[in-house]
C-alpha atoms as one frame of an Amber mdcrd trajectory, in Angstrom:
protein
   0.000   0.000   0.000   1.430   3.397  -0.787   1.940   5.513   1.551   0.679
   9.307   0.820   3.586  12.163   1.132   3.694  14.252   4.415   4.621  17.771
   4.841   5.096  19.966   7.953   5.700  23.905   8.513   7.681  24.410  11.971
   8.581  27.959  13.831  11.501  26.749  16.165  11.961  29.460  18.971  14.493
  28.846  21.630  16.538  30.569  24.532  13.884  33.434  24.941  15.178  34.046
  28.330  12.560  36.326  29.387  13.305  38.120  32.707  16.731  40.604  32.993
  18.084  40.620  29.647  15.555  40.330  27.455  15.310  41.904  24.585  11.945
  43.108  24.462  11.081  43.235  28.062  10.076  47.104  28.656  12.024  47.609
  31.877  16.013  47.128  29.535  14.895  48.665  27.529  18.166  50.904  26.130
  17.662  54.020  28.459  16.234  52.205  31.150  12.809  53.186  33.185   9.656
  52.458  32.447   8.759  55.941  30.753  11.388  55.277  27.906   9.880  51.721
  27.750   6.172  52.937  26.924   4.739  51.314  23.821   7.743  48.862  23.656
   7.016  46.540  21.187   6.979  42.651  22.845   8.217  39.463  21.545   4.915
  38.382  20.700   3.843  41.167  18.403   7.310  41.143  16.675   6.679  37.489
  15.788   3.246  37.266  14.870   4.087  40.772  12.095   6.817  38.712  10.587
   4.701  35.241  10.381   1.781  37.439   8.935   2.254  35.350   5.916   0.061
  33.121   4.401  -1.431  29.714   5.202   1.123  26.866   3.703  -2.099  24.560
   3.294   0.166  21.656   5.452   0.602  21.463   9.363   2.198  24.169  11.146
   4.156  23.382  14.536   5.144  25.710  17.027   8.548  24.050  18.852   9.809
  25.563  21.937  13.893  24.516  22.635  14.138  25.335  26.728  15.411  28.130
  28.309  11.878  30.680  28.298  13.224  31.808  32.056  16.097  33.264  32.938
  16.049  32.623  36.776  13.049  30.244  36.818  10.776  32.604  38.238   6.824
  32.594  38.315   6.974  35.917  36.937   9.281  35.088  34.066   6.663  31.915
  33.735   3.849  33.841  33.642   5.495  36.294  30.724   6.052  32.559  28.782
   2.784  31.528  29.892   1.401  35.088  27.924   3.680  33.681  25.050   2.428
  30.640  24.486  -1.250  31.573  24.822  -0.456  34.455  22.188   0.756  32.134
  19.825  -2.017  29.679  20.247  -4.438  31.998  19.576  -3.129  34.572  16.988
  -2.917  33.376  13.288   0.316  32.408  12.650   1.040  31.383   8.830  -2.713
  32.497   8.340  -4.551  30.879  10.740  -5.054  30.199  14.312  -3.199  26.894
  15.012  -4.222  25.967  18.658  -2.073  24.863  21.802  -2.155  21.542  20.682
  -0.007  22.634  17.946   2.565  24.006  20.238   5.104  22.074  21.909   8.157
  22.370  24.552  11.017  21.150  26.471  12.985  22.932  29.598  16.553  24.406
  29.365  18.738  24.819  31.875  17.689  28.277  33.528  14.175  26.459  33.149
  15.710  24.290  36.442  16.168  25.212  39.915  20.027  25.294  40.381  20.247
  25.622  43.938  22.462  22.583  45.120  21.226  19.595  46.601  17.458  19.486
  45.569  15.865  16.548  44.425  14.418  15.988  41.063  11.284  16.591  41.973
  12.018  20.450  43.808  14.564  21.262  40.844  11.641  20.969  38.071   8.288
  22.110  39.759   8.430  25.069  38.573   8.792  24.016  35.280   5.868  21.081
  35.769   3.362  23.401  36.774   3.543  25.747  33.890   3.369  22.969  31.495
   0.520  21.766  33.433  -1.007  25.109  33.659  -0.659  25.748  29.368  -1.595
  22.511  27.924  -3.553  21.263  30.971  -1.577  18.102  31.461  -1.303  16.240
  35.039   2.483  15.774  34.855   3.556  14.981  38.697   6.677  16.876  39.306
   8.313  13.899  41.669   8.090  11.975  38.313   9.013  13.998  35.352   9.545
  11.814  33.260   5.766   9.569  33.106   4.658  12.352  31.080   4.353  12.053
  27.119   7.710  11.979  25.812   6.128  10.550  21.926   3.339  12.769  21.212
   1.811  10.633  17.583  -0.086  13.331  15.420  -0.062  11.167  12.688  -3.769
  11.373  12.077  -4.384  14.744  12.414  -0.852  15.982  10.719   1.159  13.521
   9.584   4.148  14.008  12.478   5.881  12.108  15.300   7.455  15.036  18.078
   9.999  13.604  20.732  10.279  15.798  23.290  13.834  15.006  25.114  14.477
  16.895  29.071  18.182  17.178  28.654  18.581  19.574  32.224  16.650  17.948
  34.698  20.247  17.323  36.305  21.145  20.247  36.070  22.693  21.338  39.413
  24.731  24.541  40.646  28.661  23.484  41.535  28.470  20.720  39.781  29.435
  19.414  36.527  26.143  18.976  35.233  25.468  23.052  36.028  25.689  23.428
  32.616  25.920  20.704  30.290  22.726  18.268  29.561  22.078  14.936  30.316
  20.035  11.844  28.919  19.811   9.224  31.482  19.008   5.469  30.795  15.544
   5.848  31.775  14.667   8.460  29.659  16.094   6.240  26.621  14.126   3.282
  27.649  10.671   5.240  28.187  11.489   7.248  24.506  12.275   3.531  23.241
   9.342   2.135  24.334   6.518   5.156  23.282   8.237   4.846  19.969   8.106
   1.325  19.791   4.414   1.024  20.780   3.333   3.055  18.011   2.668   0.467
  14.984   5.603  -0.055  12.475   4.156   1.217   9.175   2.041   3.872  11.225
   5.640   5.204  13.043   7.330   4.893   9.097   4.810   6.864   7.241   5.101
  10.021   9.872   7.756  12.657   9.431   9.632  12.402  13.083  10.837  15.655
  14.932  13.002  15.866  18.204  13.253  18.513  20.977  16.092  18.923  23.309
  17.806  21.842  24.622  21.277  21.059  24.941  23.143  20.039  21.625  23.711
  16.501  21.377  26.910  16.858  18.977  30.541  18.331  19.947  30.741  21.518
  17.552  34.086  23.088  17.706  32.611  26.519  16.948  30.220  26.616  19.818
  32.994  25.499  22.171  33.473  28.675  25.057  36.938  29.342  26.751  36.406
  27.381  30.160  33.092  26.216  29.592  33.866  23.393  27.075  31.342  22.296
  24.743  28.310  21.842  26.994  26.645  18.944  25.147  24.337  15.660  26.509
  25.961  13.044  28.324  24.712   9.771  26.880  24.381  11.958  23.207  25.952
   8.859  21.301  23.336   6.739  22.643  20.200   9.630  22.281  21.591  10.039
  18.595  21.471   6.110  18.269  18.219   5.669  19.365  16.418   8.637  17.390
  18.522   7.460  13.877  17.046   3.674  14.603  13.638   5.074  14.471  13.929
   7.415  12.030  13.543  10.738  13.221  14.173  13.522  10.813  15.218  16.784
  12.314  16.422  17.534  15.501  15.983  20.572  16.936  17.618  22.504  20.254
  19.282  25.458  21.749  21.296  26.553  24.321  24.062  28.224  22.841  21.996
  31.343  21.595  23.989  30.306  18.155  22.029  28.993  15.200  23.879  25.873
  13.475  22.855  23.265  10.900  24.223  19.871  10.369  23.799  16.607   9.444
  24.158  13.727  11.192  25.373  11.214   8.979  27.886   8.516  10.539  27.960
   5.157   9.432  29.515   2.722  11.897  31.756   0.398   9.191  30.417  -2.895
  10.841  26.687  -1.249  10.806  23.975  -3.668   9.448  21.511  -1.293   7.986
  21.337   2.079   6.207  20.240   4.812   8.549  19.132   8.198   6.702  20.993
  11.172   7.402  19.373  13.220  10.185  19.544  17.176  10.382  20.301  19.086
  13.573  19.294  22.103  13.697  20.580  24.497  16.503  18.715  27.913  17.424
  19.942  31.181  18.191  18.396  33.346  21.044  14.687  34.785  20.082  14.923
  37.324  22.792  18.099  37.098  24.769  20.563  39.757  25.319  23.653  37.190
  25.494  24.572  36.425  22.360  28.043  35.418  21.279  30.359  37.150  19.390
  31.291  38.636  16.667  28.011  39.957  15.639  25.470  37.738  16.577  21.750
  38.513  16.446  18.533  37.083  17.675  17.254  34.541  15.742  14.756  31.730
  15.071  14.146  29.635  12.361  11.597  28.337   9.601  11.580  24.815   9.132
   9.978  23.091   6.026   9.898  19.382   6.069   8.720  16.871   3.424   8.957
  13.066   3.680   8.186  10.680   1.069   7.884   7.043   3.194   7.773   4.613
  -0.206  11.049   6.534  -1.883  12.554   6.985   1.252  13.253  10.643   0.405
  13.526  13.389   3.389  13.884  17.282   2.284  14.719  19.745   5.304  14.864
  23.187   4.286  15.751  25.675   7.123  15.312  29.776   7.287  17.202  31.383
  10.130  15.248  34.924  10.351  17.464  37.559  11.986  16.381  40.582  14.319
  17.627  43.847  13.025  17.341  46.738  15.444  19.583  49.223  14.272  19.641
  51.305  11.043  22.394  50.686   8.599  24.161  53.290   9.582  24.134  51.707
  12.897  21.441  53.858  14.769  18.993  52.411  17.129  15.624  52.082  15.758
  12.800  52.676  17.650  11.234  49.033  18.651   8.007  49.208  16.236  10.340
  49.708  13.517  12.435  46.678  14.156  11.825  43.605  12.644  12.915  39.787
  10.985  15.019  39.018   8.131  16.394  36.331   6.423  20.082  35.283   7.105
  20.435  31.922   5.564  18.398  29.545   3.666  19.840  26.075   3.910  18.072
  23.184   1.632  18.697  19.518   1.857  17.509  16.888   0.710  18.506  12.663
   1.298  17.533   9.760  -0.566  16.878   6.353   1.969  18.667   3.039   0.171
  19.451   2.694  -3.552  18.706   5.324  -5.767  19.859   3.649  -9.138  18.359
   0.543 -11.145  22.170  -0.840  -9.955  25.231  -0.564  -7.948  27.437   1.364
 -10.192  25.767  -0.282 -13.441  27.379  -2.163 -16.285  31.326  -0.477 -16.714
  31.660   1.098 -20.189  34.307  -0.613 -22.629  35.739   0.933 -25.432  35.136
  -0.670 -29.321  36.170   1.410 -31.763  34.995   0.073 -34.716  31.107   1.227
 -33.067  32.642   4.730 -31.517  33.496   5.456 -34.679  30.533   5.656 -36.620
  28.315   6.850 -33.253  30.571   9.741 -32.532  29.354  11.404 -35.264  26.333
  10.996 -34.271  26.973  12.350 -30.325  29.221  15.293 -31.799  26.355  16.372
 -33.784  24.393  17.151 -31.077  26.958  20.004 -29.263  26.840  21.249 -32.898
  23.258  21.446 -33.545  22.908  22.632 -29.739  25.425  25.074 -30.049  27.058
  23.642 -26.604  23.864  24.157 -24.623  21.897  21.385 -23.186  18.739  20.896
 -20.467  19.667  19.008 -17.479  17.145  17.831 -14.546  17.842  17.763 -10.515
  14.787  16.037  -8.778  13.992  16.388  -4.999  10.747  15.992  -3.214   8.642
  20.064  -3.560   7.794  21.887  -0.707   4.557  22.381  -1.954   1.659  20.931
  -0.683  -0.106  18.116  -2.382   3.113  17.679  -5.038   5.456  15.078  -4.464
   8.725  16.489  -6.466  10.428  19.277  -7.763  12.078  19.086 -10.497  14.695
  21.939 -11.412  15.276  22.624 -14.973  18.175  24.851 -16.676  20.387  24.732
 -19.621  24.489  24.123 -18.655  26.466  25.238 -20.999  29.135  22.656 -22.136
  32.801  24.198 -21.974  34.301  26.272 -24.644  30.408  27.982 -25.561  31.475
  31.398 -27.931  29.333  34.668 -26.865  27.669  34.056 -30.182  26.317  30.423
 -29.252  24.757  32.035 -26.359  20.945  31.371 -26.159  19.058  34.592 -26.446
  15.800  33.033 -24.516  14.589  29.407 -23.810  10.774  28.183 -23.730  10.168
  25.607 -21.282   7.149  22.872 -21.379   6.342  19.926 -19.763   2.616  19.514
 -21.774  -0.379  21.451 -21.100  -0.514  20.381 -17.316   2.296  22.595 -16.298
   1.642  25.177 -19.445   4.888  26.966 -20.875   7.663  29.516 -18.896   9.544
  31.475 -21.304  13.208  32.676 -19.376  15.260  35.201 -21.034  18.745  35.772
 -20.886  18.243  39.075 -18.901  16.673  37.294 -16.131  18.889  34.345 -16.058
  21.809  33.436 -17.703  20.751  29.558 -16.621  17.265  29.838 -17.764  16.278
  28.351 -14.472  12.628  26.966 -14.511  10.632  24.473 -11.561   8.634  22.688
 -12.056   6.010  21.186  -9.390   4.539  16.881 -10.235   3.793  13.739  -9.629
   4.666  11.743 -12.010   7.666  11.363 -14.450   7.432  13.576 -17.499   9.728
  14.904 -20.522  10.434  18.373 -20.658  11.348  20.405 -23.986  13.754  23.417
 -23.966  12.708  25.605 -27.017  16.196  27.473 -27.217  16.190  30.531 -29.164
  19.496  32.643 -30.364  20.202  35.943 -31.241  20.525  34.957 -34.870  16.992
  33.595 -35.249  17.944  30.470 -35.137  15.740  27.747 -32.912  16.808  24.418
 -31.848  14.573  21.947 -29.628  16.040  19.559 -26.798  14.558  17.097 -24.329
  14.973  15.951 -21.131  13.066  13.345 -19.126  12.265  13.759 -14.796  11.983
  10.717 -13.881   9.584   9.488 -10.560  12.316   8.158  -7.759  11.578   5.004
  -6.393  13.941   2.659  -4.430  15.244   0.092  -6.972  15.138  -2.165  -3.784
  15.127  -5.546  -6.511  17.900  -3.431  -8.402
């Protein structure tokens, strides 16, 4: 049985820190007092003008990465609790998505560090603010008989693991700021996984939380602080790759990095799909590292194809700019989000190709003779200038690929063999995109399918000349019989 294509939208916001040192809180505000403060534009309204955009038409998920408090205070709760709520009942992407669309883990300022506290004392405050916001009954003397596998797969198509990487976290001590993942927690996320049904878990795209990072970065490494990451992380990485999950998302370092985790133990039995980890800057801290960091969070587009085993994670860090190029404080309604980066991958699960490495070419010469007259024709009549395909699953809704289309010219192309425009068709499903030169020098087209098709380049030059190619997209599948 097929398996249909599944698609999700998520705003990852971590390290808001709200409390002393927050960005938007009205009372540091750059001047100080609350007179300068008046009509300081808050976290919330920044966020909801820049995701006034609209509705992708595929789930939207609203992931939290620890660290909302700064001292674990009720009135630094009760600012997150206003967060949450905000963004549960505000459109964001261009509609209302609903608390059950919202999910989050504690950081380490989410914790009571005092020494010597028991589980239990170092996360109430944390417990009863989860309980309070999505009305859960999580007992704070057992943190960990919550839901740790929340299944959405009816209602959106997703799998969220939500990982508590600082309930250890404990003042003098070495765990006062790095994370941990004890055995228990592996076993309870190994079993909530497990109990969902095989083909039920496989078909669902699969998204992580945790706050610290689980993988030694060298650039987020800090002079006497080390690298901060998740004791046990080998085995938490194990255990999420085994089941499949896709992305991984955290904080904690108020840095945004993306990376793949792709290693591939040489006595490993099976093929385990890349996974991407994705770490978030600060949404609304004042700590940031340097040189020339910003506040941040990121866009996350995910699309999973379960029967070609084909994941593509495309990530937008959005920046906060509140100065003026020339470097002048703007006033806070005039600040606002803007793209940094844009990073797009995309990873295909198993074999790719009919076969592994195909049937070795030999030379005859008696045939390559004849035939090359043939092949050399071809850069002649093309003048040097032929279509070529990249397929990778589309990020929009209800499509399964994307296949990008654009003419590479073959070395030693004179200004004069040059195409002056191309007209691109793929039949009268997709219509016809005429690209000229002007715009792009690549004639660039996408197109958006389901099925396999052949696509014409109608290349046009400046001498009036018109020559036709072809190129075929093909449908991936796994070749799993070769």
């Amino acid at each position: 049985m097929a398996h249909p294509t599944q698609q999700v939208v998520i705003v990852h916001l971590s390290d808001i820190h709200f409390g002393s040192g927050h960005r938007f809180d009205p009372l540091e505000a750059e001047g100080g007092g609350p007179g300068v403060a008046a009509g300081r534009t808050t976290l919330l309204e920044s966020l909801l003008k820049d995701l006034d955009l609209p509705d992708p038409e595929c789930p939207v998920l609203i992931c939290l990465t620890g660290d909302l408090t700064t001292i674990n205070s009720d009135q630094e709760y009760r600012r997150a609790e206003e967060l949450v709520h905000g963004l549960a009942t505000n459109p964001v992407l261009g509609r209302v998505r609903g608390i059950e669309s919202i999910f989050a883990i504690p950081g380490n300022h989410d914790v009571d560090y005092t020494p010597g506290l028991d589980m239990r004392a170092r996360l109430r405050n944390w417990m009863d603010f989860e309980n309070r916001v999505w009305g859960t009954n999580v007992r704070p003397e057992k943190p960990f008989d919550g839901v740790l596998v929340h299944d959405l797969v009816d209602s959106k198509g997703v799998i969220v693991v939500r990982v508590n990487s600082a309930a250890y976290v404990e003042r003098a001590t070495k765990e006062e700021k790095r994370g941990v993942v004890d055995e228990a927690q592996l076993e309870a996320l190994d079993q909530q996984l497990r109990h969902i049904p095989k083909t039920r878990r496989e078909s669902a795209i699969r998204i992580a939380l945790v706050h610290h990072h689980p993988i030694l970065i060298p650039q987020l490494a800090e002079p006497g602080r080390g690298y901060d990451a998740i004791q046990n992380s080998g085995q938490l990485l194990t255990l999420l790759r085994r089941h499949g999950v896709h992305v991984v998302l955290h904080g904690h370092k108020h840095d945004p990095h993306i990376f793949a985790e792709d290693s591939r133990p040489g006595f490993a039995q099976a093929y385990r799909q890349p996974m991407i980890v994705a770490a978030g800057g600060s949404a609304g801290s004042r700590e940031l590292p340097p040189p020339n960091r910003r506040n941040s969070y990121n866009l996350v587009w995910v699309k999973w194809h379960p029967d070609a085993q084909q994941t593509r994670v495309s990530i937008e860090t959005r920046a906060l700019i509140t100065h003026s190029p020339e470097n002048d404080l703007l006033p806070s309604k005039r600040w606002h989000w803007e793209s940094l980066l844009r990073d797009d991958r995309h990873f295909v699960g198993g074999r790719n190709s009919p076969k592994n490495g195909g049937t070795p070419s030999r030379w005859n010469a008696a045939q390559f003779e004849g035939e090359e007259i043939v092949r050399k024709g071809e850069y002649g009549r093309l003048r040097l200038n032929f279509p070529v395909v990249e397929v990778r699953p589309s990020l929009i809704p209800d499509q399964a690929y994307e296949a990008v289309l654009w003419i590479e010219p073959h070395p030693g192309r004179t200004p004069s063999q040059i195409p002056k425009e191309v007209t691109w068709c793929a039949g009268p499903k997709f219509g016809t995109v005429v690209v000229q030169r002007e715009e792009d020098e690549r004639f660039c087209v996408r197109f958006d399918y389901w099925g396999g098709f052949l696509a014409q380049a109608r290349i046009a030059f400046e001498d009036g000349e018109v020559e036709f190619a072809h190129i075929y997209a093909r449908l991936p599948t796994g070749y799993e019989n070769g």
